[in-house]
Tab-separated table of C-alpha atoms and ligand atoms in Angstrom:
chain	number	residue	atom	x	y	z
M	218	MET	CA	36.543	-44.036	-10.382
M	219	ILE	CA	34.409	-43.661	-7.255
M	220	HIS	CA	35.306	-39.991	-7.209
M	221	LYS	CA	34.108	-39.450	-10.744
M	222	PHE	CA	30.835	-41.249	-10.102
M	223	GLY	CA	30.171	-39.186	-6.993
M	224	PHE	CA	30.688	-35.960	-8.931
M	225	ALA	CA	28.337	-37.027	-11.717
M	226	LEU	CA	25.626	-37.878	-9.221
M	227	ALA	CA	25.953	-34.567	-7.440
M	228	ALA	CA	25.740	-32.691	-10.738
M	229	LEU	CA	22.631	-34.633	-11.669
M	230	THR	CA	20.924	-33.827	-8.353
M	231	VAL	CA	21.710	-30.131	-8.612
M	232	GLY	CA	20.442	-30.113	-12.198
M	233	ALA	CA	17.145	-31.743	-11.265
M	234	THR	CA	16.534	-29.342	-8.371
M	235	ALA	CA	17.307	-26.322	-10.508
M	236	LEU	CA	14.792	-27.498	-13.069
M	237	ALA	CA	12.070	-28.199	-10.545
M	238	GLN	CA	12.383	-25.016	-8.549
M	239	THR	CA	11.506	-21.491	-9.626
M	240	LYS	CA	12.803	-18.611	-7.518
M	241	TRP	CA	11.043	-15.274	-7.493
M	242	ASP	CA	11.767	-11.966	-5.792
M	243	LEU	CA	9.019	-9.879	-4.234
M	244	PRO	CA	10.156	-6.374	-3.201
M	245	THR	CA	8.002	-4.350	-0.792
M	246	ALA	CA	8.516	-0.888	0.724
M	247	TYR	CA	7.364	-1.536	4.284
M	248	PRO	CA	9.053	-3.110	7.344
M	249	PRO	CA	8.872	-6.858	8.064
M	250	THR	CA	6.570	-6.310	11.088
M	251	ASN	CA	4.039	-4.254	9.093
M	252	PHE	CA	0.745	-6.138	8.677
M	253	HIS	CA	0.944	-5.974	4.860
M	254	THR	CA	4.408	-7.538	4.969
M	255	GLU	CA	3.365	-10.217	7.453
M	256	ASN	CA	0.451	-11.023	5.176
M	257	ILE	CA	2.751	-11.264	2.131
M	258	SER	CA	5.163	-13.526	4.011
M	259	GLN	CA	2.249	-15.794	4.851
M	260	PHE	CA	1.269	-15.733	1.159
M	261	ALA	CA	4.805	-16.726	0.093
M	262	SER	CA	4.852	-19.585	2.565
M	263	ASP	CA	1.379	-20.720	1.410
M	264	VAL	CA	2.637	-20.823	-2.187
M	265	ASP	CA	5.718	-22.747	-1.105
M	266	LYS	CA	3.564	-25.350	0.657
M	267	ALA	CA	0.915	-25.609	-2.045
M	268	THR	CA	3.522	-26.152	-4.769
M	269	GLY	CA	5.648	-28.560	-2.725
M	270	GLY	CA	8.532	-26.085	-2.833
M	271	LYS	CA	8.386	-25.616	-6.610
M	272	LEU	CA	7.845	-21.869	-6.420
M	273	LYS	CA	10.003	-20.074	-3.854
M	274	ILE	CA	9.113	-16.415	-3.365
M	275	THR	CA	11.589	-14.292	-1.413
M	276	VAL	CA	10.037	-11.222	0.195
M	277	HIS	CA	12.423	-8.230	0.326
M	278	SER	CA	10.848	-5.822	2.821
M	279	ASN	CA	11.595	-2.214	3.776
M	280	ALA	CA	12.505	-0.997	0.273
M	281	SER	CA	15.726	-3.047	0.497
M	282	LEU	CA	15.634	-4.250	-3.115
M	283	PHE	CA	13.829	-1.330	-4.797
M	284	LYS	CA	12.560	1.979	-3.417
M	285	ALA	CA	8.763	2.358	-3.194
M	286	PRO	CA	8.345	4.366	-6.430
M	287	GLU	CA	10.593	1.931	-8.386
M	288	ILE	CA	8.811	-1.324	-7.602
M	289	LYS	CA	6.119	-1.040	-10.258
M	290	ARG	CA	8.649	-0.517	-13.035
M	291	ALA	CA	10.743	-3.416	-11.704
M	292	VAL	CA	7.763	-5.763	-12.017
M	293	GLN	CA	6.878	-4.366	-15.433
M	294	GLY	CA	10.431	-4.907	-16.699
M	295	GLY	CA	10.806	-8.321	-15.058
M	296	GLN	CA	13.693	-7.280	-12.745
M	297	ALA	CA	11.326	-8.550	-10.045
M	298	GLN	CA	8.758	-11.256	-10.830
M	299	MET	CA	6.413	-9.834	-8.192
M	300	GLY	CA	6.159	-6.666	-6.124
M	301	GLU	CA	3.944	-4.720	-3.756
M	302	ILE	CA	3.055	-1.109	-4.570
M	303	LEU	CA	0.989	1.664	-3.059
M	304	LEU	CA	-1.430	2.386	-5.910
M	305	VAL	CA	-1.882	6.092	-5.146
M	306	ASN	CA	1.850	6.621	-5.649
M	307	PHE	CA	1.212	6.249	-9.381
M	308	GLN	CA	-1.622	8.743	-9.787
M	309	ASN	CA	0.448	11.048	-12.007
M	310	GLU	CA	0.952	8.186	-14.460
M	311	TRP	CA	-2.777	7.457	-14.631
M	312	GLN	CA	-5.420	9.133	-12.458
M	313	VAL	CA	-7.369	5.927	-11.746
M	314	PHE	CA	-4.386	4.639	-9.719
M	315	GLY	CA	-5.217	7.471	-7.316
M	316	THR	CA	-8.954	6.859	-6.907
M	317	ASP	CA	-8.522	5.495	-3.387
M	318	GLY	CA	-6.491	8.523	-2.299
M	319	ILE	CA	-9.263	11.116	-2.637
M	320	PRO	CA	-10.341	12.345	0.819
M	321	PHE	CA	-13.854	11.213	1.849
M	322	LEU	CA	-14.767	9.472	-1.421
M	323	ALA	CA	-14.631	6.124	0.422
M	324	ASP	CA	-13.874	6.564	4.111
M	325	SER	CA	-14.799	3.236	5.742
M	326	TYR	CA	-13.721	-0.356	5.142
M	327	ASP	CA	-17.077	-1.180	3.505
M	328	ALA	CA	-16.893	1.822	1.201
M	329	ALA	CA	-13.225	1.134	0.403
M	330	TRP	CA	-14.067	-2.456	-0.545
M	331	LYS	CA	-16.851	-1.232	-2.837
M	332	LEU	CA	-14.555	1.322	-4.417
M	333	TYR	CA	-12.048	-1.456	-5.046
M	334	GLN	CA	-14.711	-3.547	-6.817
M	335	ALA	CA	-15.551	-0.524	-8.961
M	336	GLN	CA	-11.869	0.162	-9.694
M	337	LYS	CA	-10.790	-3.423	-10.299
M	338	PRO	CA	-11.827	-4.019	-13.954
M	339	VAL	CA	-10.203	-0.789	-15.213
M	340	LEU	CA	-7.204	-1.269	-12.955
M	341	SER	CA	-6.608	-4.834	-14.112
M	342	ARG	CA	-6.990	-3.804	-17.756
M	343	LYS	CA	-4.488	-0.956	-17.453
M	344	LEU	CA	-1.933	-3.135	-15.639
M	345	ALA	CA	-2.423	-5.946	-18.178
M	346	GLU	CA	-1.499	-3.454	-20.944
M	347	GLN	CA	1.764	-2.977	-19.036
M	348	GLY	CA	2.446	-6.715	-18.833
M	349	ILE	CA	1.401	-6.840	-15.180
M	350	MET	CA	-1.151	-9.047	-13.461
M	351	LEU	CA	-3.025	-7.633	-10.456
M	352	LEU	CA	-2.983	-10.443	-7.898
M	353	TYR	CA	-4.606	-8.808	-4.877
M	354	THR	CA	-4.982	-5.597	-2.891
M	355	VAL	CA	-5.254	-4.739	0.807
M	356	ALA	CA	-6.389	-1.400	2.250
M	357	TRP	CA	-4.355	0.549	4.781
M	358	PRO	CA	-6.306	1.668	7.855
M	359	PRO	CA	-8.157	5.025	7.600
M	360	GLN	CA	-5.955	8.099	7.277
M	361	GLY	CA	-5.723	10.753	9.975
M	362	ILE	CA	-3.495	13.722	10.763
M	363	PHE	CA	-0.314	13.393	12.833
M	364	VAL	CA	0.805	16.813	14.031
M	365	ASN	CA	3.262	18.176	16.605
M	366	LYS	CA	0.746	20.632	18.121
M	367	THR	CA	-2.984	20.622	18.864
M	368	ILE	CA	-5.153	21.941	16.039
M	369	SER	CA	-8.796	22.964	15.830
M	370	SER	CA	-9.042	23.832	12.141
M	371	ALA	CA	-7.090	23.408	8.922
M	372	ALA	CA	-5.840	26.994	9.340
M	373	ASP	CA	-3.693	25.711	12.227
M	374	LEU	CA	-1.697	23.710	9.652
M	375	LYS	CA	-0.567	26.836	7.755
M	376	GLY	CA	3.154	26.911	7.128
M	377	ILE	CA	3.784	23.576	8.825
M	378	LYS	CA	6.287	21.104	7.331
M	379	TRP	CA	4.040	18.456	5.866
M	380	ARG	CA	5.143	15.005	4.780
M	381	ALA	CA	3.461	13.632	1.640
M	382	TYR	CA	3.662	10.045	0.374
M	383	SER	CA	1.704	10.561	-2.865
M	384	PRO	CA	0.583	13.310	-5.270
M	385	ALA	CA	-2.754	13.541	-3.416
M	386	THR	CA	-1.215	13.934	0.050
M	387	ALA	CA	1.047	16.656	-1.376
M	388	ARG	CA	-2.038	18.386	-2.826
M	389	ILE	CA	-3.793	18.244	0.574
M	390	GLY	CA	-0.722	19.910	2.081
M	391	GLU	CA	-0.933	22.682	-0.523
M	392	LEU	CA	-4.670	23.183	-0.024
M	393	VAL	CA	-4.280	23.643	3.746
M	394	GLY	CA	-1.350	25.998	3.215
M	395	ALA	CA	1.297	23.663	4.634
M	396	GLN	CA	4.734	22.996	3.096
M	397	PRO	CA	4.612	19.543	1.492
M	398	VAL	CA	7.697	17.389	1.034
M	399	THR	CA	7.492	13.842	-0.288
M	400	VAL	CA	9.048	11.207	1.951
M	401	GLN	CA	8.394	7.479	1.629
M	402	GLN	CA	7.728	5.484	4.780
M	403	ALA	CA	11.188	3.871	4.825
M	404	GLU	CA	12.717	7.353	5.376
M	405	LEU	CA	9.970	8.822	7.554
M	406	SER	CA	11.484	8.201	11.020
M	407	GLN	CA	14.653	9.938	9.973
M	408	ALA	CA	12.734	12.858	8.482
M	409	MET	CA	10.928	13.369	11.795
M	410	ALA	CA	14.093	12.953	13.856
M	411	THR	CA	15.847	15.649	11.835
M	412	GLY	CA	12.888	18.031	11.948
M	413	VAL	CA	12.208	17.876	8.217
M	414	ILE	CA	8.622	16.863	9.039
M	415	GLU	CA	6.168	18.243	11.637
M	416	SER	CA	2.973	16.741	10.336
M	417	TYR	CA	1.548	14.181	7.935
M	418	MET	CA	-1.531	12.176	7.074
M	419	SER	CA	-1.415	8.396	7.262
M	420	SER	CA	-2.662	5.432	9.274
M	421	GLY	CA	-2.076	4.348	12.857
M	422	SER	CA	-0.159	1.487	11.288
M	423	THR	CA	2.460	3.799	9.815
M	424	GLY	CA	2.437	5.945	12.960
M	425	TYR	CA	3.362	2.869	14.941
M	426	ASP	CA	5.820	1.368	12.422
M	427	THR	CA	7.806	4.606	12.264
M	428	LYS	CA	7.657	5.341	16.036
M	429	THR	CA	5.990	8.659	15.245
M	430	TYR	CA	5.050	8.974	18.948
M	431	GLU	CA	8.701	9.755	19.703
M	432	TYR	CA	8.432	12.989	17.697
M	433	ILE	CA	4.772	13.882	17.284
M	434	LYS	CA	2.175	13.665	20.060
M	435	ASN	CA	-1.193	14.230	18.367
M	436	PHE	CA	-3.271	12.119	15.999
M	437	TYR	CA	-6.546	13.478	14.609
M	438	ASP	CA	-8.685	10.526	13.601
M	439	THR	CA	-10.252	12.054	10.484
M	440	GLN	CA	-10.785	8.667	8.750
M	441	ALA	CA	-10.422	10.427	5.435
M	442	TRP	CA	-9.588	7.591	2.996
M	443	LEU	CA	-8.116	4.070	2.877
M	444	PRO	CA	-5.397	3.763	0.219
M	445	LYS	CA	-4.551	0.285	-1.030
M	446	ASN	CA	-1.394	-1.698	-1.513
M	447	ALA	CA	-1.503	-3.916	-4.584
M	448	VAL	CA	0.510	-7.076	-5.121
M	449	LEU	CA	1.570	-7.417	-8.745
M	450	VAL	CA	2.966	-10.231	-10.877
M	451	ASN	CA	5.001	-9.944	-14.078
M	452	LYS	CA	2.743	-11.605	-16.652
M	453	LYS	CA	5.561	-13.305	-18.588
M	454	ALA	CA	6.894	-14.873	-15.376
M	455	PHE	CA	3.362	-16.032	-14.547
M	456	ASP	CA	2.840	-17.504	-18.012
M	457	ALA	CA	6.097	-19.469	-17.666
M	458	LEU	CA	4.715	-21.386	-14.657
M	459	ASP	CA	2.912	-24.697	-15.104
M	460	LYS	CA	-0.849	-24.672	-14.608
M	461	PRO	CA	-0.928	-26.192	-11.072
M	462	THR	CA	1.622	-23.609	-9.892
M	463	GLN	CA	-0.364	-20.763	-11.487
M	464	ASP	CA	-3.518	-22.008	-9.772
M	465	ALA	CA	-1.726	-22.265	-6.408
M	466	LEU	CA	-0.446	-18.694	-6.772
M	467	VAL	CA	-3.873	-17.272	-7.622
M	468	LYS	CA	-5.536	-19.201	-4.795
M	469	ALA	CA	-2.956	-18.029	-2.241
M	470	GLY	CA	-3.456	-14.474	-3.572
M	471	ASP	CA	-7.237	-14.666	-3.090
M	472	GLU	CA	-6.722	-15.890	0.465
M	473	ALA	CA	-4.162	-13.166	1.176
M	474	GLU	CA	-6.625	-10.517	-0.019
M	475	LYS	CA	-9.356	-11.747	2.291
M	476	ARG	CA	-6.977	-12.188	5.235
M	477	GLY	CA	-5.342	-8.810	4.593
M	478	TRP	CA	-8.549	-6.748	4.611
M	479	GLU	CA	-9.661	-8.431	7.853
M	480	LEU	CA	-6.239	-7.919	9.397
M	481	SER	CA	-6.230	-4.235	8.433
M	482	LYS	CA	-9.592	-3.657	10.100
M	483	LYS	CA	-8.678	-5.545	13.253
M	484	LYS	CA	-5.226	-4.032	13.600
M	485	ASN	CA	-6.415	-0.455	13.075
M	486	LEU	CA	-7.868	-0.350	16.591
M	487	GLU	CA	-4.806	-2.100	18.016
M	488	TYR	CA	-2.491	0.466	16.419
M	489	LEU	CA	-4.436	3.391	17.866
M	490	GLU	CA	-4.222	1.741	21.313
M	491	LEU	CA	-0.484	1.234	20.872
M	492	LEU	CA	-0.015	4.883	19.902
M	493	LYS	CA	-1.884	5.915	23.070
M	494	LYS	CA	0.197	3.560	25.188
M	495	ASN	CA	3.290	5.232	23.787
M	496	GLY	CA	2.151	8.700	24.813
M	497	MET	CA	0.174	9.932	21.839
M	498	THR	CA	-3.235	11.612	22.178
M	499	ILE	CA	-5.894	10.377	19.770
M	500	HIS	CA	-8.267	13.263	19.049
M	501	VAL	CA	-11.718	13.294	17.533
M	502	PRO	CA	-11.446	16.150	14.991
M	503	SER	CA	-13.440	19.297	15.794
M	504	ALA	CA	-16.459	20.135	13.637
M	505	GLN	CA	-14.436	22.939	12.047
M	506	LEU	CA	-11.487	20.661	11.195
M	507	LYS	CA	-13.876	18.092	9.757
M	508	ALA	CA	-15.615	20.723	7.632
M	509	ASP	CA	-12.259	22.101	6.452
M	510	MET	CA	-10.986	18.665	5.442
M	511	LYS	CA	-14.281	17.887	3.737
M	512	LYS	CA	-13.825	21.044	1.678
M	513	VAL	CA	-10.330	19.884	0.690
M	514	GLY	CA	-11.902	16.567	-0.381
M	515	ASP	CA	-14.538	18.373	-2.477
M	516	THR	CA	-11.847	20.337	-4.317
M	517	MET	CA	-9.819	17.208	-4.919
M	518	ILE	CA	-12.635	15.067	-6.288
M	519	LYS	CA	-13.419	17.902	-8.695
M	520	GLU	CA	-9.793	18.184	-9.832
M	521	TRP	CA	-9.473	14.416	-10.112
M	522	THR	CA	-12.651	13.988	-12.167
M	523	GLU	CA	-11.469	16.628	-14.638
M	524	LYS	CA	-8.130	14.860	-15.120
M	525	ALA	CA	-9.312	11.250	-14.930
M	526	GLY	CA	-11.496	11.338	-18.066
M	527	PRO	CA	-13.785	8.468	-19.118
M	528	ASP	CA	-11.849	5.793	-17.164
M	529	GLY	CA	-12.287	7.779	-13.973
M	530	GLN	CA	-15.942	8.485	-14.692
M	531	ALA	CA	-16.556	4.761	-15.264
M	532	VAL	CA	-15.089	3.982	-11.836
M	533	LEU	CA	-17.156	6.693	-10.113
M	534	ASP	CA	-20.370	5.583	-11.856
M	535	ALA	CA	-19.771	1.935	-10.934
M	536	TYR	CA	-18.976	2.950	-7.347
M	537	LYS	CA	-22.127	5.038	-6.963
M	538	LYS	CA	-24.248	2.077	-8.073
M	539	MET	CA	-22.822	-0.198	-5.365
I	753	PCA	N1	0.874	4.254	5.252
I	753	PCA	C1	1.688	4.515	4.105
I	753	PCA	C2	0.709	4.817	3.023
I	753	PCA	C3	-0.626	4.833	3.628
I	753	PCA	C4	-0.427	4.440	5.030
I	753	PCA	O1	-1.305	4.273	5.865
I	753	PCA	C5	2.596	5.676	4.314
I	753	PCA	O2	2.330	6.524	5.161
I	753	PCA	O3	3.580	5.778	3.585
């Protein structure tokens, strides 16, 4: 008798908890100590607190649940309720995703923020058509050149094994006459260790996360562009939440965006210091290298504008007015 009662009570408790709690997965492609990931973890814990534990978001870092290029489709198909993507990775699908990967179009935090404001309406509309809600974005620190020798012009990059993380970084490699190979950050350390990669463009953040200083000793601080990570939500999963939970999610997302951009700016300088401390030389690019990279940027904006059509033009026009 007592036994039976105890069982019924336990079943009832489990049932009530299951009803009250929603569990979501949030795959990301970067390590747990990366500032984007730390920011997302803070976001997940903010949502947990604000909803009294009703919405539990598990962050799966380091491409452990889905590889970087698969995360967007996972969110679209609902295999993951949320996910973090690098927008420029999806430029071949739609050129506007790659707006923030064009060298020297927006090469400071202020300019990158403005470009984001210009991009946001079209970006949100496109993602909404795919059943995805854009929750927030955060910029990576400015992109420079990591290379295993000293260089004074782009010609010095000829023939070098060049790691790309996006269509645009592969195109840069081609334009400087290097040999591009696409490697996502989760596999970058290994690619350097095995000599598959001698050079790449990215941020001090990625240089530090991947221990690039163990393989490559030079960083040229070209500050060429600031690509953004975007945190996405499956719209159906969002619609299934009650209104207070939806509001808590959006509010925590707004706060994460603000916190993330500030963190990126602050940590950029820290990362460059850490690279130096670990034996890397941070170079100011020569006038020739700057001019060469600027020329690459000019070619790429031209190519992009031709492919991006009216959506792209709308973003550029809005950006120029800001
Ligand atoms: N780090 C990422 C993308 C941009 C960045 O700074 C990477 O190198 O994969």
